[in-house]
Structures are given as C-alpha cells and as structure tokens.
Coordinates of C-alpha atoms and ligand atoms in Angstrom, one line a residue:
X1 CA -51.6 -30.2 -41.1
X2 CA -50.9 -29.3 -37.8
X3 CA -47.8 -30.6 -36.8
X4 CA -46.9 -30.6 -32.6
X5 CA -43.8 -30.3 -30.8
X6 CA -42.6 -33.6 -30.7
X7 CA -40.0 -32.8 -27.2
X8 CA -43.5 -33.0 -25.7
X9 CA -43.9 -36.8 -26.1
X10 CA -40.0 -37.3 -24.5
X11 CA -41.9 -36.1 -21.2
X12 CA -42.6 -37.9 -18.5
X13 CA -46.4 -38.8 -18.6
X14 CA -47.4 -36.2 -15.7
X15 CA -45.3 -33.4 -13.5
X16 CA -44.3 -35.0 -10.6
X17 CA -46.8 -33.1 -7.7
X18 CA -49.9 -34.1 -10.3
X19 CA -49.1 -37.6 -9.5
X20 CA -48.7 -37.5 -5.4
X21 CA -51.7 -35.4 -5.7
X22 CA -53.7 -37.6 -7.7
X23 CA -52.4 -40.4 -5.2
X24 CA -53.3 -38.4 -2.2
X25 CA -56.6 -37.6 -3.6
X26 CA -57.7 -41.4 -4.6
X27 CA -56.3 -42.4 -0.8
X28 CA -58.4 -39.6 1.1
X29 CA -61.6 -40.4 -1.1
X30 CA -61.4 -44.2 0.2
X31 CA -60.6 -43.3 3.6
X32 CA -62.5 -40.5 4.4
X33 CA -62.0 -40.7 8.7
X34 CA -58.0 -40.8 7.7
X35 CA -56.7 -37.8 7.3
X36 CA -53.8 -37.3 5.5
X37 CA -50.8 -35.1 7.0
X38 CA -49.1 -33.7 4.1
X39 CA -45.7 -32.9 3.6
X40 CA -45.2 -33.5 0.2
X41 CA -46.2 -30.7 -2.2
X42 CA -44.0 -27.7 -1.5
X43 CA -46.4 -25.1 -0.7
X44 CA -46.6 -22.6 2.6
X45 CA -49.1 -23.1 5.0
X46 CA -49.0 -19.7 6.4
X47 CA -51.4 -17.1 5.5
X48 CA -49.9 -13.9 4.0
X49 CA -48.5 -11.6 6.7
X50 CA -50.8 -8.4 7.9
X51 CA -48.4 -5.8 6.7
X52 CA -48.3 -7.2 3.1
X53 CA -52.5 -7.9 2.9
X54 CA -52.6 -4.8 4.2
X55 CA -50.7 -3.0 1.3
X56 CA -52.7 -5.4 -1.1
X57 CA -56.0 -4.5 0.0
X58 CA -55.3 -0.5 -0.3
X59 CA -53.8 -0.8 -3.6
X60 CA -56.9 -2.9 -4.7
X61 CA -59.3 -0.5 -3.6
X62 CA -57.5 2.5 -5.1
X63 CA -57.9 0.7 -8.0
X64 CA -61.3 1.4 -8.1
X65 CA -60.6 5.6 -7.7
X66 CA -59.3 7.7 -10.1
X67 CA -56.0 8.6 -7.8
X68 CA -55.4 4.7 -7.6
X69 CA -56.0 3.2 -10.7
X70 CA -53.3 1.9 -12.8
X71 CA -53.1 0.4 -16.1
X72 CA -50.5 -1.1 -17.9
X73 CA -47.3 -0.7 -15.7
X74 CA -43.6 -1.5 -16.9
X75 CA -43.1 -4.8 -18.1
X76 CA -39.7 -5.0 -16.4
X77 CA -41.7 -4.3 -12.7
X78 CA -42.6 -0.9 -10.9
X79 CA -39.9 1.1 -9.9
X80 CA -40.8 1.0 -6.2
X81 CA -40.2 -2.3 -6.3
X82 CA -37.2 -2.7 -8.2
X83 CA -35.7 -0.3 -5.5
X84 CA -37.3 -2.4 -2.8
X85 CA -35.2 -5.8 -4.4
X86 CA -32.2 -3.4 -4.6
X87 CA -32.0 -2.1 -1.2
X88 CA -32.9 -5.9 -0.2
X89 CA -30.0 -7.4 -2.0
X90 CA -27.2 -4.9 0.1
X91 CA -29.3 -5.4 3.1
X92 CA -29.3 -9.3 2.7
X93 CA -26.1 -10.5 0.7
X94 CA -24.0 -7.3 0.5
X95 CA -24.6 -7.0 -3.5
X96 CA -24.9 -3.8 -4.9
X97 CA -27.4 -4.6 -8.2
X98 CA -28.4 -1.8 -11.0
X99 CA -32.2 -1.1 -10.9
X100 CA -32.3 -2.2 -14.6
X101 CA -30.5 -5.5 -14.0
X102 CA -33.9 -6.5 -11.6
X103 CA -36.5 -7.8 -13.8
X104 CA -40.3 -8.3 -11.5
X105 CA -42.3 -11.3 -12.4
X106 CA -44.9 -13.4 -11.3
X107 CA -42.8 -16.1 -9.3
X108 CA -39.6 -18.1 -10.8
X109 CA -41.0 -21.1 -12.3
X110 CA -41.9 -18.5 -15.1
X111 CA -38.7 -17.1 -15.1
X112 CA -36.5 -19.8 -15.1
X113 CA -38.6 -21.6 -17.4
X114 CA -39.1 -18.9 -20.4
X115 CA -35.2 -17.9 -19.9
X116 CA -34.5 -20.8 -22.4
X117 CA -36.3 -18.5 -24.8
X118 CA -32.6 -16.6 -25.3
X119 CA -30.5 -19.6 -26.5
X120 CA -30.0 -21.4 -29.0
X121 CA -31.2 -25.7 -29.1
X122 CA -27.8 -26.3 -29.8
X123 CA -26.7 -25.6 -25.9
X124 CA -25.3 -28.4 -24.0
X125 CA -27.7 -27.8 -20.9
X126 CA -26.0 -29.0 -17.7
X127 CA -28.2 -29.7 -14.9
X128 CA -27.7 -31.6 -11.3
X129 CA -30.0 -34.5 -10.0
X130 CA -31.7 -34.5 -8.4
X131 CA -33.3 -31.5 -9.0
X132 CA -36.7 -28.9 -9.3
X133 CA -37.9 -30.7 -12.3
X134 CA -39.0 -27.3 -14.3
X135 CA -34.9 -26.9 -15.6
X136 CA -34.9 -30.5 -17.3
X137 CA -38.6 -30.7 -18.2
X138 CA -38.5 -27.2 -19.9
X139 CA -35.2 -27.9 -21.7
X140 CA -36.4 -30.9 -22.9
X141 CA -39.3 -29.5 -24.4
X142 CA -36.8 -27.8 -26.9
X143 CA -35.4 -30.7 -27.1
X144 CA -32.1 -29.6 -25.9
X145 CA -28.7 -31.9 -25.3
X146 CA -28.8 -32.4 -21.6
X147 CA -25.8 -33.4 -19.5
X148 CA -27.0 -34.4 -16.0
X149 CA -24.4 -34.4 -13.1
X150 CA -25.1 -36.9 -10.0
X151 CA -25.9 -35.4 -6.5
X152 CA -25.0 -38.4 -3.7
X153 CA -24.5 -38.9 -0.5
X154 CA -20.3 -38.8 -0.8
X155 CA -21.0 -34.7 -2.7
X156 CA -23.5 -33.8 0.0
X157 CA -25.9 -33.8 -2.8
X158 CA -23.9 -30.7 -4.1
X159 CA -22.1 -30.8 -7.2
X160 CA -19.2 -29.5 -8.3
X161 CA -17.6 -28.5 -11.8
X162 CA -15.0 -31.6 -12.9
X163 CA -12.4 -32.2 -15.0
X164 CA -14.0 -32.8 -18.7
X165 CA -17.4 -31.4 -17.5
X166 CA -18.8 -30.0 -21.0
X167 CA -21.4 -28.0 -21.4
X168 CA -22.8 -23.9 -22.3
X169 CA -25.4 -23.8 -19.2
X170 CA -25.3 -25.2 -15.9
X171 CA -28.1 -24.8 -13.0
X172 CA -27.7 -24.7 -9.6
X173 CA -30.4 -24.5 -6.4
X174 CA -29.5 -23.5 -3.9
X175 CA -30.9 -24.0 -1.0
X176 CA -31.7 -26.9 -2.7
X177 CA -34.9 -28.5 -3.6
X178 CA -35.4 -31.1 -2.8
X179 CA -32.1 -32.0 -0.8
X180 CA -32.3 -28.8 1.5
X181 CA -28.3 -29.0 1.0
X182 CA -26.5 -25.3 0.6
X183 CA -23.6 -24.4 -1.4
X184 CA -21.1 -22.6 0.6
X185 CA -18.8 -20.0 -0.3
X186 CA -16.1 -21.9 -1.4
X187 CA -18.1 -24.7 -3.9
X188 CA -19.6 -21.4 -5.5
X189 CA -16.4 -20.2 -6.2
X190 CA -15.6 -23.6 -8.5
X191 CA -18.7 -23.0 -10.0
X192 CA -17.9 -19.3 -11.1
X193 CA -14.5 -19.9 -11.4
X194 CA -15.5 -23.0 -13.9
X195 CA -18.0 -20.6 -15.7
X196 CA -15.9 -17.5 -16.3
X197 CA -13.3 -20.4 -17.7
X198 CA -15.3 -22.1 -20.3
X199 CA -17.8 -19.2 -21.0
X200 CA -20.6 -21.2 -19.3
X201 CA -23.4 -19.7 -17.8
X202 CA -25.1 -19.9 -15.0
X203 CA -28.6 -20.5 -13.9
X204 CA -28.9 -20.0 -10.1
X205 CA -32.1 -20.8 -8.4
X206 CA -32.0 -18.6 -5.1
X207 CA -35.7 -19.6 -4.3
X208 CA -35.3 -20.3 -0.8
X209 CA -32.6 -17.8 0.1
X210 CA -34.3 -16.8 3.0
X211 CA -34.2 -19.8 4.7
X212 CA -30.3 -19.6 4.8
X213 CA -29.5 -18.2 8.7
X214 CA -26.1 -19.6 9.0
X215 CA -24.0 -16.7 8.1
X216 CA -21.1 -18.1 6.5
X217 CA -23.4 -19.5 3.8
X218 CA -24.3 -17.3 0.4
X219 CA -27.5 -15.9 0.2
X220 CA -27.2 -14.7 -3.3
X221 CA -24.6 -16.0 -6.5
X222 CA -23.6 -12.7 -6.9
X223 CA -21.7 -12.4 -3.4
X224 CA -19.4 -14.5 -5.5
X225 CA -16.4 -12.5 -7.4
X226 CA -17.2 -12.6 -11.1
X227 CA -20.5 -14.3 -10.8
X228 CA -21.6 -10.5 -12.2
X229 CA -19.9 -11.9 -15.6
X230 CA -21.8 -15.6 -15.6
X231 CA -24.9 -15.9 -13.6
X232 CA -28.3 -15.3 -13.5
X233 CA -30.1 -15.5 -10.4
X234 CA -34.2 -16.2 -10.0
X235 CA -35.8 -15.6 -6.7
X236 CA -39.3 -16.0 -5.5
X237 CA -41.7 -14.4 -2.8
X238 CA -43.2 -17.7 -2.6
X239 CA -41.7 -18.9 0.4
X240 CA -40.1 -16.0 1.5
X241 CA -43.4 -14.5 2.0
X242 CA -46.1 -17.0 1.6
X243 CA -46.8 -15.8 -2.2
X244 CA -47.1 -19.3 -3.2
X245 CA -50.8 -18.2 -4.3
X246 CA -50.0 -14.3 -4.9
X247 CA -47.3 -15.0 -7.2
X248 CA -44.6 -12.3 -7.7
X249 CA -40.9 -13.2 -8.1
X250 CA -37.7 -12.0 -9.6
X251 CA -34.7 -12.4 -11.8
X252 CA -30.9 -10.8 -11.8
X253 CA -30.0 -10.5 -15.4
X254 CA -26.3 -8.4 -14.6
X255 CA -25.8 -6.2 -17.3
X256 CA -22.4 -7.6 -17.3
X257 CA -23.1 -10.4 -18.9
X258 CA -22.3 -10.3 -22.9
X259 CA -22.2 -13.1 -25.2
X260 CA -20.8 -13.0 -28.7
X261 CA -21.1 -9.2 -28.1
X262 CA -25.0 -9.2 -27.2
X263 CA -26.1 -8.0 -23.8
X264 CA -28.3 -11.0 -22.5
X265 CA -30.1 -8.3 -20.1
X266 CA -31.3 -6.5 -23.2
X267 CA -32.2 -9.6 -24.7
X268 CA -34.1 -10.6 -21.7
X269 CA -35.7 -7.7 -21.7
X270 CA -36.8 -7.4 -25.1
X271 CA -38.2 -11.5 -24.4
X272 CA -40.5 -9.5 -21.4
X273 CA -41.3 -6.7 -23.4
X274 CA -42.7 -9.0 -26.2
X275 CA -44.2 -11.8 -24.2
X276 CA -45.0 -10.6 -20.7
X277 CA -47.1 -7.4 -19.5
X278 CA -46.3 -7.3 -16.2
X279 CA -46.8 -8.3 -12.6
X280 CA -50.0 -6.6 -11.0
X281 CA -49.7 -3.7 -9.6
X282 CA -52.1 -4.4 -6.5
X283 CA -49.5 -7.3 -6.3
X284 CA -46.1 -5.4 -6.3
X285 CA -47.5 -3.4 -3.7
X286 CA -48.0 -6.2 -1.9
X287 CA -44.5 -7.4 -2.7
X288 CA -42.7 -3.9 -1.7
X289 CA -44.5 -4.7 1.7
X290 CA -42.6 -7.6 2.4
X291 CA -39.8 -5.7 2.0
X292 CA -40.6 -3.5 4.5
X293 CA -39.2 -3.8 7.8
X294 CA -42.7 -4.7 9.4
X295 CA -43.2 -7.2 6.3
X296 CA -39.8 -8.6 6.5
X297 CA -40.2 -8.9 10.3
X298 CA -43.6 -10.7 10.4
X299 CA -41.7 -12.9 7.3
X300 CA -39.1 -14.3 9.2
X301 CA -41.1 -15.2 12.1
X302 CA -43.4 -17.6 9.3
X303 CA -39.7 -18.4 8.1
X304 CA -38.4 -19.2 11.7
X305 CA -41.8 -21.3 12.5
X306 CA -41.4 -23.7 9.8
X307 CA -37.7 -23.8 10.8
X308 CA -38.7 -24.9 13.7
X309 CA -40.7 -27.9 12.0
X310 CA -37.8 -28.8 10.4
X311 CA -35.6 -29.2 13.6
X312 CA -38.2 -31.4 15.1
X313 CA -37.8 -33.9 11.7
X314 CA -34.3 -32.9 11.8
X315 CA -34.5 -34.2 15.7
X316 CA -36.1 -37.5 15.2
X317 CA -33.8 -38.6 11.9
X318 CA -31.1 -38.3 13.6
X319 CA -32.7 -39.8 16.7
X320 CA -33.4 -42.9 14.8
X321 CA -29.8 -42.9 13.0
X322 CA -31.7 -41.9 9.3
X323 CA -29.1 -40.4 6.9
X324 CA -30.0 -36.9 5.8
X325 CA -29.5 -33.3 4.3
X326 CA -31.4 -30.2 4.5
X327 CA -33.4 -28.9 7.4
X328 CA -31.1 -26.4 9.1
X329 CA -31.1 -24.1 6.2
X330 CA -34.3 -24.9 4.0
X331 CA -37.8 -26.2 4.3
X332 CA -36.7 -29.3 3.1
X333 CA -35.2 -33.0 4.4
X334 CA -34.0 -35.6 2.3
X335 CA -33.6 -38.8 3.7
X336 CA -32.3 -42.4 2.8
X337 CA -35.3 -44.3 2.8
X338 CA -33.0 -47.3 1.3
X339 CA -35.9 -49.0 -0.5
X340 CA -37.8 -47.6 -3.9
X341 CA -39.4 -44.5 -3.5
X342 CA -42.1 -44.5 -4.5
X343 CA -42.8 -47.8 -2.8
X344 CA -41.5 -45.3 0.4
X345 CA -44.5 -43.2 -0.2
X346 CA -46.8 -45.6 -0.6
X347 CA -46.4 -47.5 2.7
X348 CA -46.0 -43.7 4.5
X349 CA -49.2 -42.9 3.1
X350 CA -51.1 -46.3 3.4
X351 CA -49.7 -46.9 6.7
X352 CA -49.6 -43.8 8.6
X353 CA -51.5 -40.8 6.4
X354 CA -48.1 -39.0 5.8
X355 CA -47.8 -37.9 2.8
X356 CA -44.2 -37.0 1.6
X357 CA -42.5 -36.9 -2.2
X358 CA -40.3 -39.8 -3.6
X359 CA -36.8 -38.8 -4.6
X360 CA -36.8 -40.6 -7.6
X361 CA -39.6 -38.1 -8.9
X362 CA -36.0 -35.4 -9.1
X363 CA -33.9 -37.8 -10.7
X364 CA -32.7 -41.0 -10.9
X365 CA -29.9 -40.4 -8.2
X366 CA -33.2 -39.4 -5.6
X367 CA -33.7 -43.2 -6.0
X368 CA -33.8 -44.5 -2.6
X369 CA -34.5 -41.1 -0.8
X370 CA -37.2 -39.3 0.2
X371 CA -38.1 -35.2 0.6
X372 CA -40.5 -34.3 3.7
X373 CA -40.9 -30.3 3.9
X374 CA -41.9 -28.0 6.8
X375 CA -44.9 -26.5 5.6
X376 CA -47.3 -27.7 8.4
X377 CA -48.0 -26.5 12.0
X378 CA -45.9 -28.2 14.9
X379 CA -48.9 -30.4 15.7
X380 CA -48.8 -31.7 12.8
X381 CA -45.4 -32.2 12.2
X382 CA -45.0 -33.8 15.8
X383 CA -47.9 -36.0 14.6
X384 CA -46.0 -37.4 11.6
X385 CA -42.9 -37.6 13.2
X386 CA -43.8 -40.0 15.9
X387 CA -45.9 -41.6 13.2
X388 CA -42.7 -42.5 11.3
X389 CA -41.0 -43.5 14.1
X390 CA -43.2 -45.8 15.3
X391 CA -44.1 -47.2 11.9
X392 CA -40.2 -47.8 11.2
X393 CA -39.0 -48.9 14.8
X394 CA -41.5 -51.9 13.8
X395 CA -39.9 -52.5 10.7
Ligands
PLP401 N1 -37.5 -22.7 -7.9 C1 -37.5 -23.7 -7.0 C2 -36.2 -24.4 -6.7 C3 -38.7 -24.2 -6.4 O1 -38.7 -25.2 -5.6 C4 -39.9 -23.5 -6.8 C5 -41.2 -23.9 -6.2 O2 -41.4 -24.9 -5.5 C6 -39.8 -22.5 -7.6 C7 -38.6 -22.1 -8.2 C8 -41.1 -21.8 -8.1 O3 -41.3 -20.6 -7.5 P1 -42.5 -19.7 -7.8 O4 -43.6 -20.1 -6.9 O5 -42.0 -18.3 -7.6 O6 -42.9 -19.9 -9.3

C-alpha cells in the first residue's frame, strides 16, 4: 500500500496567501460595488519594463527560426546570464562571485525550498519568526527539528545569534518579509561570525535586495568577511523586476563552502543537474535585460514608485503614532495592530475594503501585527491610507 509522507499532515491546513485570498474572494463575491484595495499578497503591480519585453519578445520569435532556436540549455543557466548576475554582484554589493558559483532558476521559492534536498533530516533547522513561511513549511515536510528564534519589537524584528543558540542551519531575510526590517553590517557580522564558529550554515534570502537604498546597509551576505565559507544566498527577479509572473531567480552556492570534505556547490549542482532542466531561454534573455543598464534603469524607477507608496504608509503610521518597521528599505510595513490578527484583517477588510496579511500567518511572534506592502498605485495607496485612518481615529 501506498504509504504518504506523513510531515504533510504536521502542516498548517492551507499556505497562508490561499487563505486571504480565499477570504478576499468570498468578501468581493458578496459585495460586488466594494472593491477591495489590496495590499496583502506580495505580488508587483507593475507591468514588466520595455527593455526586458523587448528582449523577450525577440528571443521568442527567434525561437521559431533556425538561427534562434534553442533547446535544452545548461541546467546551471546560460552563460550570458551568469556573467550578467556576476557583473551585477561587483556593480551592486562589491562581491566578486565565480561564474560557476551562480546557479539560474525559475525564482527563489524553488530554490530555497529544494536546497533542503542536500542535508540530512537529522539537521537542527534554525529559523526566525516571523518569517516567509516556505523555510519552516518546507523543512517540516522532512520533518526536520526546528528551532525557531523570536523577532519583537525590543530586536527590531532582527535576530541575532545568542549564547546556547544550537543548531546546523540558520535562515535569514533580509530585507525582511514581512517585517521590511534590514540587517546591517554589523548584525551580519554575528551572524557569520556565529556560523564560521559552530560550522552552521547559512541560508540568506536576498529577495528584495534591491529595495535596500540606504548605503550603509548590505545588499548581499557575501559583502560580509567569511560569509564565502557559510552562506548561501537566493535572489529573485520578482520584485526586482516585476518577474513575479516570468519567474527567473538565482542562488550563490560559493565554491568555498565544504562540509565533511564535500563541496556543497557540486552537490547543488549535481541536485539541478538531476532534477531541474533549466530556466527558459526566451526568459533569461529577458532576465540579462534587466541587467542592462536601460533594464536596470526603467527597474529602479518601478522600484522607486512603490517606494514612494511606502513613504506615504510610512507617513500616516507615524502620523497616527502606530509602531512600525520596514518601509524605507523594502515593500513592506509591519505594524502593531495590538489586537488578534486575523481579527485585524477582518475588520480592515469588512470595514474599509483594505485588504492587508495578518502577522500571525509568519509566526506566532507576528501575533498582534500586521504587513501592508507597496504593490499598488499612489491612488490607491492614498485611498487606503486615509481609509485606515479614519476607520481607526474612530476607534
Ligand atoms: N523569498 C522571499 C522572502 C519572498 O518574500 C518571496 C516571494 O514573495 C520569495 C522568496 C519568492 O520569490 P520568487 O518569486 O522568486 O519565487
């Protein structure tokens, strides 16, 4: 008899965007003249920029030519692109990577999901809360020992490595989602320093590097000494470049990194080799485009638009006197809603057609606070935001 992976029914009963959706869904269906503004779901609003359509649609049609067409590429991503990621790293963060050490996929949840495939169940799995929910949902699936380690208002929602923290793997997002709250230089260095100590390794999410403009703050792990020797870092197009629905991302395996003698880039890549066949071509084209200058202009400017959305939720928080992180350097603000959660999103939905996500959907320490994001239009966003005030100046 078939017998199922039993980690499954340790889940939670649905992912955490099924269930606002589903909610936002059942509320617009009874309400059909009350449009919902969303600001929930983490998705960009933006439509791809010209340059990098552009570079799609050419290397779609010369698919159909005899010049153009391409088959099966290199699992570990097309050179042109790997050399696009490296130039970008030096350009961005200062990091001089290998071309091999740059493995092209099709976005990070992927990524940082199948890297559990390289280690052993027997890992102690460190991981912050709140947090994405793909690290604990995926390691829990292998039913793996997780250690969890509280983000709070007195830590910024930012971590560090303590006294007695045990453990073989940590995570760490940053810019974080959902907080929006960015490790500096200096909490990095613990977190390396920590690693390179107790031969931990390091999963760092760099998803939303790109919304990082304050200069003293890290764009990438591996502007950190030694982080060559203990991290991994996954990045994503996605909202860099609006390839939420194009899907192409990347992950840092330093060929530095060797455990009990094996090289976990060769094991990484042997994993891709076996089990992935490789980004679309028509979409690393793409991709190389946003590297571009003309593609990484027209990106910031989607980048410094929702920004701008975020200032204006920033603005009337702190107008109000609302505790909360994020928003300078991310799409994202967490704030104290100092009541249950979900309850939170209820009565924003119900009451004024916003539509955020509940805290407590990353963790039990997001109990009591709230993520909005900046994927909307300034309309919008200026819509919501008086919305809220009013709704909670009455309260
Ligand atoms: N990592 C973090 C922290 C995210 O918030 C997300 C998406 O919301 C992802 C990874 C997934 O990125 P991708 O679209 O490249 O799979």
């Amino acid at each position: 008899m078939v017998k199922l992976n039993e980690n499954y029914f340790n889940l939670k009963e649905s992912y955490l965007f099924s269930t606002t959706a589903r909610k936002i869904r059942e509320y617009a269906a009874a309400n059909p003249l009350k449009p919902v503004i969303r600001m929930g779901i983490g998705d960009v609003t933006i439509p791809l920029s010209k340059t990098v359509a552009d570079a799609i649609a050419r290397a779609g049609a010369g698919m159909a030519t005899k010049e153009g067409f391409h088959g099966y590429g290199d699992e570990q991503g097309e050179g042109f692109l790997q050399e696009a990621i490296r130039a970008y790293y030096l350009s961005n963060a200062g990091v001089e990577l290998n071309k091999n050490e740059i493995f092209v996929s099709d976005g990070a949840k992927s990524d940082v999901a199948n890297f559990t495939d390289l280690f052993s169940n027997d890992n102690v799995i460190v991981i912050p809360d709140p947090v994405y929910p793909v690290y604990l949902d995926s390691n829990m699936m292998l039913g793996r020992k997780i250690t969890l380690i509280d983000g709070n208002e007195e830590n910024g929602f930012l971590p560090l490595p303590y006294e007695g923290l045990e453990g073989d793997i940590v995570y760490l997002c940053s810019p974080n989602n959902p907080t929006g709250a960015v490790y500096d230089r200096e909490g990095l260095e613990k977190w390396v320093d920590f690693a390179n100590e107790k031969g931990m390794l390091i999963l760092f999410d760099a998803a939303y590097e790109a919304f990082v403009s304050d200069s003293s703050l890290p764009h990438s792990i591996f502007e950190i000494e030694g982080a060559k020797k203990c991290a991994v870092e996954f990045c994503s197009l996605s909202k860099t470049a609006g390839f939420t629905g194009t899907r192409c991302g990347y992950t840092v395996v330093p060929e530095d990194i060797v455990i009990g003698g094996r090289s976990l880039n060769k094991m990484w890549l042997r994993r891709q080799t076996t089990k992935y066949n490789g980004t679309s071509y028509v979409i690393q084209k793409g991709a190389e485009a946003v590297f571009s200058p003309e593609g990484m202009a027209e990106c910031r400017k989607n980048i410094a638009y929702y920004k701008e959305n975020a200032r204006i939720m920033a603005d009337t928080l702190t107008k109000m006197g609302i505790w909360f992180t994020g928003g300078v350097n991310s799409p994202y603000i967490w704030l104290k809603c100092g009541m249950d959660s979900w309850e939170f999103f209820d009565m924003l939905l119900n009451e004024i057609q916003v539509a955020g996500t509940p805290g407590s959907g990353f963790g039990k320490c997001g109990e009591g606070y709230f993520r909005l994001t900046a994927f909307n239009t300034h309309e919008n966003t200026r819509e919501a935001m008086s919305r809220f005030e009013k709704l909670l100046a009455g309260k």
